[in-house]
């Protein structure tokens, strides 16, 4: 039995090491908060393993050993008091101190953080950059090495923002803004998810978190905050697509900075083509998938609040041409 | 033997006869039989024949069995739902079920397991066993007991009616608002859940009242609280917890229905309501509920482990104190389900600490078991295998429980598969394994026939291996970022292998449970005869025949210690008291359908109660409530009023008849 357990523990370690790199693995931290918590996890795991081995040994010894008159030579009551009260008390006291230490660590409010707002919708995330007023969706870009303070809100039901590699969860609750602090310490893209069941498409509610070197980030932010005039179409198809977008239902729900499209019901599309995924993680963002998405939204993400629009195929092509130019 | 208490003032002076074979007190001794009362007793106690008897019985054993059968029907139903979900999750991007169906499946799986299996199956065992373990003839309120069963059956049927009329609930088993309010869940699906939860809460509550009163007032003479079997202690704690916590869930689901039906705004933040208020109300019941399910299972383990170690339990008082302590502390931990809601850190610290403290009474229980095992010599029967399985599984579930009570760590794993793994270790492993131990242990008492040991062992190992293969990998999935309640996942995230393993384990576990079902059904007819006390156990249910007669005990046993059947010498039963001061104990009382009432603490007889005749009124009252809830479901107030009126008529007839039942 103990061999089996040792195998299980070893298996844990091996699997923790080789879970796919792109997975939102809380044991592969990319920020100080997640690092504190994963450190805590390893302490908890080894403590629990120690307790498990000792107690299991006692159980098996009792079950298979010969009859003994007096447990541990202490008598029932002392044996139970020591094993069941005193020892657990000491272990819990240590765990308690650890809890408080790490809790204080992760709830510290840094000075001068980068501020951003993430708002849960059914079933996508709105991202608002306060400093510049730029609005995006399902992708959160942050400078690395600087604390980020996220105001988490919801406009409908309760969601929960979970970016396992940088921090624990924080619920997005209607009527109650919450504040999540984290720091991303390496550039690159990691995955965030919705962790509170929020309806039919709870599963497809991912948010990409992109860490950028501070200089790159400033450049990107400046580029996007300056975008007050529309991106000029570079082809006839794009121009027709833009016209379709503005005339059809699209612009009633979606916004594109610098255009007449100012809808707030659906995700902002200003930088749609720069995002890796469509439908908050439902499918990869390729031109073919974008066509599928527009032509058959309900087939790709059943229950999504975006209706299938029944546009003629050539109009869909134009829309795809237009939208793939939005970066 | 010495009966110490017999000398105490107020105790029946006449202990009467002492019987060499305890098993013979369930049936009439030959002497009584010669007097020709056997036939009479049967006439007095027998239910009506056929369907008439089926609908009118108030016998705790018949109702207890019915609870068990009904609850197990729901168990296999919810198990099938789980396996459909596991099939969908076996590989990434699978298309076995779509998101809507998947959401309905996990909602109904959780709701069914908590409300329609775990709670009532333990009520079923308590129903069957309490009067037998306490040494009396029925529960305190037999008609209320029948009412409680019918309400449970109707409430469960109401929830499952959603599959045939309308749509099944899809708001998750804890139905968080505002998702479950009208704007986001416009169909009647959530109403089936909300009304069903309120409805089944009535069953649970009246059942708990029945258990509390039975335990305090209907114990055998001499069975002081300090001598009461530990299963009874666990049921007593559970019952008090139900009484204090179930109102909270009734209010929570009731206010959801108020918001949905009458347009109130308790939980609508847009109109001044609070979404978090619901979570506080729900978990104020929801966390004690975990222990409501768990404590009777612990009570079963405190029963079986000593019996199969051939050793009295070490630290009886410690175990009782641990049960009661868990009951109290469990009311101070509910907000640990809400660490991610952005509560102030001081509040989180308090709830985090309180949750960790539960580890201490759990530790006490473990060392009671270990001390017992160390001093005993184990008999490896099937119930003991399941009990040992429980010790190992609950050890893991308890340790991950301490982990999730550590607030910062919980922020990572809450609402992830780590928590799914944790609560299946405690609610499936640490409750279902004891329940299966109980089937093998008490099944022979209920059916009169032993279950097959051979098939039992195969079933245990299949379940034990399947369980761990299924649920252990889920810890890792949670740490690797898999949230609960997702119907599929990205191929690139590396969760496929572990999910496949979990699915295979799930099917193996399911197969193991089916083996026990087959075993039970086969043994019920073909098993070897059990006899009164096949396990050489110590408590009073083994002092009567298997299955027990309708009146449980022809003569009420007298208790002089914690282990009446392990005491040396012959077994005492109470005899008639010529002075008439102490009635209800002897065969004459059984002939009058009477049982003794004792004072709450010392268990001295002080009065008698007449057990009511079979009657239709509990069914009518429960049916009235069903009509009421159906009326609310379709928003037909007149139907609702008619239902209340029918229930009121039922209760009126019930109380009217109660006067006839008095002597």
CSV table of C-alpha atoms in Angstrom, one decimal, chain A:
chain,number,residue,atom,x,y,z
A,1,UNK,CA,0.0,0.0,0.0
A,2,UNK,CA,2.8,2.4,0.9
A,3,UNK,CA,4.6,1.5,-2.4
A,4,UNK,CA,1.4,2.3,-4.2
A,5,UNK,CA,1.2,5.7,-2.5
A,6,UNK,CA,4.8,6.5,-3.2
A,7,UNK,CA,4.1,5.8,-6.8
A,8,UNK,CA,1.2,8.1,-6.7
A,9,UNK,CA,3.2,10.9,-5.2
A,10,UNK,CA,6.0,10.4,-7.7
A,11,UNK,CA,3.4,10.4,-10.4
A,12,UNK,CA,2.1,13.7,-9.2
A,13,UNK,CA,5.5,15.2,-9.4
A,14,UNK,CA,6.2,13.8,-12.9
A,15,UNK,CA,2.9,14.9,-14.2
A,16,UNK,CA,3.2,18.4,-12.6
A,17,UNK,CA,6.5,18.7,-14.5
A,18,UNK,CA,5.2,17.6,-17.9
A,19,UNK,CA,1.7,19.0,-18.1
A,20,UNK,CA,1.5,20.8,-21.5
A,21,UNK,CA,3.3,24.1,-21.4
A,22,UNK,CA,0.4,26.0,-22.9
A,23,UNK,CA,-2.0,24.7,-20.2
A,24,UNK,CA,-3.2,27.1,-17.5
A,25,UNK,CA,-1.2,25.2,-15.0
A,26,UNK,CA,-1.3,26.7,-11.5
A,27,UNK,CA,1.9,24.7,-10.7
A,28,UNK,CA,3.7,26.5,-13.5
A,29,UNK,CA,3.5,30.0,-12.1
A,30,UNK,CA,4.4,33.1,-14.2
A,31,UNK,CA,3.8,35.7,-11.4
A,32,UNK,CA,4.6,36.3,-7.8
A,33,UNK,CA,1.2,35.5,-6.4
A,34,UNK,CA,0.8,32.2,-8.1
A,35,UNK,CA,4.4,31.5,-7.1
A,36,UNK,CA,3.6,32.0,-3.4
A,37,UNK,CA,0.5,29.8,-3.7
A,38,UNK,CA,2.3,27.0,-5.5
A,39,UNK,CA,5.0,27.2,-2.9
A,40,UNK,CA,2.3,26.8,-0.3
A,41,UNK,CA,0.9,23.8,-2.2
A,42,UNK,CA,4.2,21.9,-2.1
A,43,UNK,CA,4.4,22.5,1.7
A,44,UNK,CA,0.8,21.3,2.1
A,45,UNK,CA,1.4,18.3,-0.1
A,46,UNK,CA,4.5,17.1,1.8
A,47,UNK,CA,2.8,17.7,5.2
A,48,UNK,CA,-0.3,15.9,4.1
A,49,UNK,CA,1.8,13.1,2.7
A,50,UNK,CA,3.6,12.7,6.0
A,51,UNK,CA,0.3,12.6,7.9
A,52,UNK,CA,-1.1,10.1,5.4
A,53,UNK,CA,1.9,7.7,5.7
A,54,UNK,CA,1.9,7.8,9.5
A,55,UNK,CA,-1.9,7.4,9.9
A,56,UNK,CA,-2.1,4.7,7.2
A,57,UNK,CA,0.8,2.8,8.8
A,58,UNK,CA,-1.0,2.9,12.1
A,59,UNK,CA,-4.3,1.7,10.5
A,60,UNK,CA,-2.6,-1.2,8.7
A,61,UNK,CA,-0.5,-2.0,11.8
A,62,UNK,CA,-3.7,-2.2,13.8
A,63,UNK,CA,-5.6,-4.1,11.2
A,64,UNK,CA,-2.9,-6.7,10.4
A,65,UNK,CA,-0.7,-6.7,13.6
A,66,UNK,CA,-1.4,-9.0,16.5
A,67,UNK,CA,-3.7,-8.0,19.3
A,68,UNK,CA,-2.2,-5.4,21.7
A,69,UNK,CA,-3.4,-4.7,25.2
A,70,UNK,CA,-2.6,-1.0,25.3
A,71,UNK,CA,-2.1,1.3,22.3
A,72,UNK,CA,1.3,2.9,22.4
A,73,UNK,CA,1.7,2.0,26.0
A,74,UNK,CA,-0.4,5.1,26.8
A,75,UNK,CA,-3.9,3.8,27.4
A,76,UNK,CA,-6.8,4.7,25.2
A,77,UNK,CA,-7.4,8.2,26.4
A,78,UNK,CA,-3.8,9.5,26.3
A,79,UNK,CA,-3.3,7.8,23.0
A,80,UNK,CA,-6.3,9.5,21.5
A,81,UNK,CA,-5.4,12.9,23.1
A,82,UNK,CA,-1.9,12.8,21.8
A,83,UNK,CA,-2.6,11.4,18.3
A,84,UNK,CA,-6.0,13.0,17.7
A,85,UNK,CA,-5.7,16.4,19.4
A,86,UNK,CA,-2.1,17.4,20.3
A,87,UNK,CA,-0.3,16.4,17.1
A,88,UNK,CA,-3.1,17.7,14.8
A,89,UNK,CA,-3.1,21.0,16.8
A,90,UNK,CA,0.6,21.5,16.3
A,91,UNK,CA,0.4,20.7,12.6
A,92,UNK,CA,-2.7,23.0,12.2
A,93,UNK,CA,-0.9,25.8,14.0
A,94,UNK,CA,1.9,25.6,11.5
A,95,UNK,CA,-0.5,25.5,8.6
A,96,UNK,CA,-2.3,28.5,10.2
A,97,UNK,CA,0.8,30.6,10.3
A,98,UNK,CA,1.5,29.7,6.7
A,99,UNK,CA,-2.0,30.6,5.7
A,100,UNK,CA,-1.7,34.0,7.3
A,101,UNK,CA,1.7,34.7,5.8
A,102,UNK,CA,0.7,33.8,2.2
A,103,UNK,CA,-2.6,35.5,2.6
A,104,UNK,CA,-0.9,38.7,3.5
A,105,UNK,CA,1.6,38.2,0.7
A,106,UNK,CA,-1.1,38.0,-2.0
A,107,UNK,CA,-3.4,40.6,-0.6
A,108,UNK,CA,-0.8,43.4,-0.5
A,109,UNK,CA,-1.9,46.5,-2.4
A,110,UNK,CA,1.1,47.7,-4.4
A,111,UNK,CA,1.7,51.3,-5.1
A,112,UNK,CA,1.2,52.7,-8.6
A,113,UNK,CA,0.0,49.5,-10.3
A,114,UNK,CA,-1.0,49.3,-13.9
A,115,UNK,CA,-4.8,49.7,-13.7
A,116,UNK,CA,-7.2,47.8,-16.0
A,117,UNK,CA,-10.8,46.7,-15.8
A,118,UNK,CA,-12.1,43.3,-16.8
A,119,UNK,CA,-15.8,42.9,-17.0
A,120,UNK,CA,-17.6,39.5,-17.3
A,121,UNK,CA,-20.4,39.1,-19.9
A,122,UNK,CA,-22.2,36.0,-20.9
A,123,UNK,CA,-19.9,34.5,-22.4
A,124,UNK,CA,-16.9,36.8,-23.0
A,125,UNK,CA,-14.6,39.2,-21.1
A,126,UNK,CA,-14.6,43.0,-21.8
A,127,UNK,CA,-11.2,44.6,-21.1
A,128,UNK,CA,-11.0,48.4,-20.5
A,129,UNK,CA,-7.6,50.1,-20.2
A,130,UNK,CA,-8.3,53.1,-17.9
A,131,UNK,CA,-5.3,55.2,-18.7
A,132,UNK,CA,-6.1,55.4,-22.4
A,133,UNK,CA,-9.8,54.5,-22.8
A,134,UNK,CA,-9.0,51.7,-25.2
A,135,UNK,CA,-11.5,48.8,-25.1
A,136,UNK,CA,-10.8,45.3,-26.1
A,137,UNK,CA,-12.2,41.8,-25.4
A,138,UNK,CA,-11.0,38.4,-24.4
A,139,UNK,CA,-7.4,39.5,-24.4
A,140,UNK,CA,-5.7,41.3,-21.6
A,141,UNK,CA,-2.3,42.9,-22.4
A,142,UNK,CA,-0.1,43.9,-19.5
A,143,UNK,CA,3.5,45.1,-19.0
A,144,UNK,CA,5.7,42.5,-17.3
A,145,UNK,CA,7.4,43.2,-14.1
A,146,UNK,CA,4.9,45.8,-12.9
A,147,UNK,CA,2.0,45.1,-10.5
A,148,UNK,CA,-1.4,45.0,-12.3
A,149,UNK,CA,-4.6,45.9,-10.5
A,150,UNK,CA,-7.6,44.5,-12.2
A,151,UNK,CA,-11.1,45.7,-11.3
A,152,UNK,CA,-13.3,42.7,-11.8
A,153,UNK,CA,-17.0,43.4,-12.6
A,154,UNK,CA,-19.9,41.7,-14.1
A,155,UNK,CA,-22.9,43.1,-16.1
A,156,UNK,CA,-25.1,40.0,-15.8
A,157,UNK,CA,-24.5,36.9,-13.7
A,158,UNK,CA,-21.6,35.8,-11.5
A,159,UNK,CA,-18.4,34.9,-13.3
A,160,UNK,CA,-15.0,34.2,-11.9
A,161,UNK,CA,-11.7,35.4,-13.4
A,162,UNK,CA,-9.1,32.7,-13.1
A,163,UNK,CA,-5.6,33.1,-14.6
A,164,UNK,CA,-4.0,30.2,-12.8
A,165,UNK,CA,-0.4,31.0,-13.7
A,166,UNK,CA,-0.5,34.4,-12.1
A,167,UNK,CA,-3.1,34.4,-9.3
A,168,UNK,CA,-6.1,32.7,-7.7
A,169,UNK,CA,-9.7,33.3,-8.6
A,170,UNK,CA,-11.7,36.4,-8.1
A,171,UNK,CA,-15.4,36.4,-8.7
A,172,UNK,CA,-17.0,38.9,-11.0
A,173,UNK,CA,-20.2,39.8,-9.2
A,174,UNK,CA,-22.9,42.1,-10.4
A,175,UNK,CA,-23.2,45.2,-8.2
A,176,UNK,CA,-19.9,44.5,-6.4
A,177,UNK,CA,-16.6,45.5,-8.1
A,178,UNK,CA,-13.6,43.3,-6.8
A,179,UNK,CA,-9.9,44.0,-7.1
A,180,UNK,CA,-7.3,41.4,-8.2
A,181,UNK,CA,-3.6,42.2,-8.1
A,182,UNK,CA,-1.0,40.2,-9.9
A,183,UNK,CA,2.3,40.6,-11.5
A,184,UNK,CA,3.4,38.8,-14.7
A,185,UNK,CA,7.1,38.2,-14.7
A,186,UNK,CA,7.8,36.9,-18.2
A,187,UNK,CA,6.6,38.0,-21.6
A,188,UNK,CA,4.3,35.6,-23.5
A,189,UNK,CA,0.7,34.5,-23.7
A,190,UNK,CA,-1.0,32.6,-20.9
A,191,UNK,CA,-4.6,31.5,-20.5
A,192,UNK,CA,-7.4,32.7,-18.2
A,193,UNK,CA,-10.7,31.1,-17.7
A,194,UNK,CA,-14.1,31.6,-16.2
A,195,UNK,CA,-14.3,29.5,-13.1
A,196,UNK,CA,-17.9,30.2,-11.9
A,197,UNK,CA,-20.6,28.4,-13.8
A,198,UNK,CA,-22.4,31.1,-15.6
A,199,UNK,CA,-24.8,29.4,-18.1
A,200,UNK,CA,-24.8,27.4,-21.3
A,201,UNK,CA,-21.4,28.6,-22.6
A,202,UNK,CA,-19.5,28.8,-19.3
A,203,UNK,CA,-17.0,26.4,-20.9
A,204,UNK,CA,-16.1,28.8,-23.8
A,205,UNK,CA,-15.2,31.9,-21.8
A,206,UNK,CA,-11.4,32.2,-21.9
A,207,UNK,CA,-9.3,35.2,-21.8
A,208,UNK,CA,-5.7,35.4,-23.2
A,209,UNK,CA,-3.3,37.3,-20.9
A,210,UNK,CA,-0.4,38.6,-22.8
A,211,UNK,CA,2.7,39.8,-21.0
A,212,UNK,CA,4.8,42.4,-22.9
A,213,UNK,CA,8.1,44.0,-22.1
A,214,UNK,CA,7.3,47.5,-20.7
A,215,UNK,CA,8.7,49.3,-23.8
A,216,UNK,CA,6.7,47.1,-26.2
A,217,UNK,CA,3.7,47.5,-24.1
A,218,UNK,CA,3.9,51.3,-24.1
A,219,UNK,CA,4.3,51.3,-27.8
A,220,UNK,CA,1.3,49.0,-28.3
A,221,UNK,CA,-0.9,51.0,-25.9
A,222,UNK,CA,0.1,54.3,-27.6
A,223,UNK,CA,-0.8,52.9,-31.0
A,224,UNK,CA,-4.2,51.7,-29.8
A,225,UNK,CA,-5.1,54.7,-27.7
A,226,UNK,CA,-4.4,57.0,-30.7
A,227,UNK,CA,-6.8,55.2,-32.9
A,228,UNK,CA,-9.6,57.7,-33.2
A,229,UNK,CA,-9.8,57.6,-37.0
A,230,UNK,CA,-10.8,54.4,-38.8
A,231,UNK,CA,-8.3,52.1,-40.2
A,232,UNK,CA,-8.5,52.9,-43.9
A,233,UNK,CA,-9.5,49.9,-46.0
A,234,UNK,CA,-6.8,48.7,-48.3
A,235,UNK,CA,-9.0,46.8,-50.7
A,236,UNK,CA,-12.4,47.0,-52.3
A,237,UNK,CA,-13.6,44.0,-50.4
A,238,UNK,CA,-12.5,45.6,-47.1
A,239,UNK,CA,-14.4,48.7,-48.0
A,240,UNK,CA,-17.5,46.8,-48.9
A,241,UNK,CA,-17.1,44.8,-45.7
A,242,UNK,CA,-16.9,48.0,-43.6
A,243,UNK,CA,-20.1,49.3,-45.3
A,244,UNK,CA,-21.9,46.0,-44.5
A,245,UNK,CA,-20.7,46.0,-40.9
A,246,UNK,CA,-22.1,49.5,-40.4
A,247,UNK,CA,-25.4,48.9,-42.2
A,248,UNK,CA,-26.2,45.4,-40.9
A,249,UNK,CA,-26.9,44.5,-37.3
A,250,UNK,CA,-23.2,44.1,-36.5
A,251,UNK,CA,-22.6,47.7,-35.4
A,252,UNK,CA,-25.6,47.7,-33.1
A,253,UNK,CA,-23.8,45.3,-30.8
A,254,UNK,CA,-20.1,45.7,-31.5
A,255,UNK,CA,-17.8,48.7,-31.4
A,256,UNK,CA,-14.8,49.5,-33.5
A,257,UNK,CA,-12.8,52.5,-32.4
A,258,UNK,CA,-13.0,55.5,-34.7
A,259,UNK,CA,-16.0,54.2,-36.6
A,260,UNK,CA,-19.8,54.6,-36.3
A,261,UNK,CA,-19.9,51.2,-34.6
A,262,UNK,CA,-20.3,51.9,-30.9
A,263,UNK,CA,-22.4,48.9,-29.7
A,264,UNK,CA,-21.7,47.7,-26.2
A,265,UNK,CA,-23.7,44.4,-26.1
A,266,UNK,CA,-21.0,42.3,-27.8
A,267,UNK,CA,-17.2,42.4,-27.7
A,268,UNK,CA,-15.3,45.3,-29.1
A,269,UNK,CA,-13.6,44.3,-32.4
A,270,UNK,CA,-11.1,47.1,-32.8
A,271,UNK,CA,-8.1,44.7,-32.6
A,272,UNK,CA,-10.0,41.5,-33.5
A,273,UNK,CA,-7.4,40.2,-36.0
A,274,UNK,CA,-4.7,40.5,-33.4
A,275,UNK,CA,-6.4,38.1,-31.1
A,276,UNK,CA,-5.6,34.4,-31.3
A,277,UNK,CA,-9.1,33.0,-30.6
A,278,UNK,CA,-12.7,33.6,-31.6
A,279,UNK,CA,-15.8,33.3,-29.5
A,280,UNK,CA,-13.9,33.7,-26.2
A,281,UNK,CA,-11.8,30.6,-26.9
A,282,UNK,CA,-14.3,28.6,-28.9
A,283,UNK,CA,-12.1,28.3,-32.0
A,284,UNK,CA,-8.8,29.6,-33.3
A,285,UNK,CA,-8.9,33.0,-35.1
A,286,UNK,CA,-8.3,32.1,-38.8
A,287,UNK,CA,-10.1,33.7,-41.8
A,288,UNK,CA,-11.9,30.4,-42.4
A,289,UNK,CA,-13.0,30.1,-38.8
A,290,UNK,CA,-14.1,33.8,-38.8
A,291,UNK,CA,-16.3,33.0,-41.9
A,292,UNK,CA,-17.7,30.0,-40.1
A,293,UNK,CA,-18.3,32.1,-37.0
A,294,UNK,CA,-20.3,34.8,-38.9
A,295,UNK,CA,-22.2,32.3,-41.0
A,296,UNK,CA,-23.1,29.9,-38.2
A,297,UNK,CA,-22.5,31.4,-34.8
A,298,UNK,CA,-25.0,29.1,-33.1
A,299,UNK,CA,-23.4,26.1,-34.7
A,300,UNK,CA,-20.0,27.1,-33.4
A,301,UNK,CA,-21.0,28.3,-30.0
A,302,UNK,CA,-24.6,27.1,-29.2
A,303,UNK,CA,-26.4,29.4,-26.9
A,304,UNK,CA,-24.2,32.4,-27.7
A,305,UNK,CA,-26.0,35.6,-27.5
A,306,UNK,CA,-24.9,36.5,-31.0
A,307,UNK,CA,-27.6,35.4,-33.5
A,308,UNK,CA,-26.8,33.6,-36.7
A,309,UNK,CA,-27.2,36.4,-39.3
A,310,UNK,CA,-28.1,34.7,-42.5
A,311,UNK,CA,-26.0,37.0,-44.7
A,312,UNK,CA,-25.4,36.2,-48.3
A,313,UNK,CA,-22.0,34.5,-48.8
A,314,UNK,CA,-20.4,37.4,-50.6
A,315,UNK,CA,-21.3,39.8,-47.8
A,316,UNK,CA,-19.7,37.3,-45.4
A,317,UNK,CA,-16.6,37.3,-47.5
A,318,UNK,CA,-16.4,41.1,-47.4
A,319,UNK,CA,-16.9,41.1,-43.7
A,320,UNK,CA,-14.1,38.6,-43.2
A,321,UNK,CA,-11.9,40.8,-45.4
A,322,UNK,CA,-12.7,43.8,-43.3
A,323,UNK,CA,-12.4,42.2,-39.9
A,324,UNK,CA,-9.1,40.4,-40.6
A,325,UNK,CA,-7.7,43.9,-41.2
A,326,UNK,CA,-8.5,45.1,-37.7
A,327,UNK,CA,-5.3,44.9,-35.7
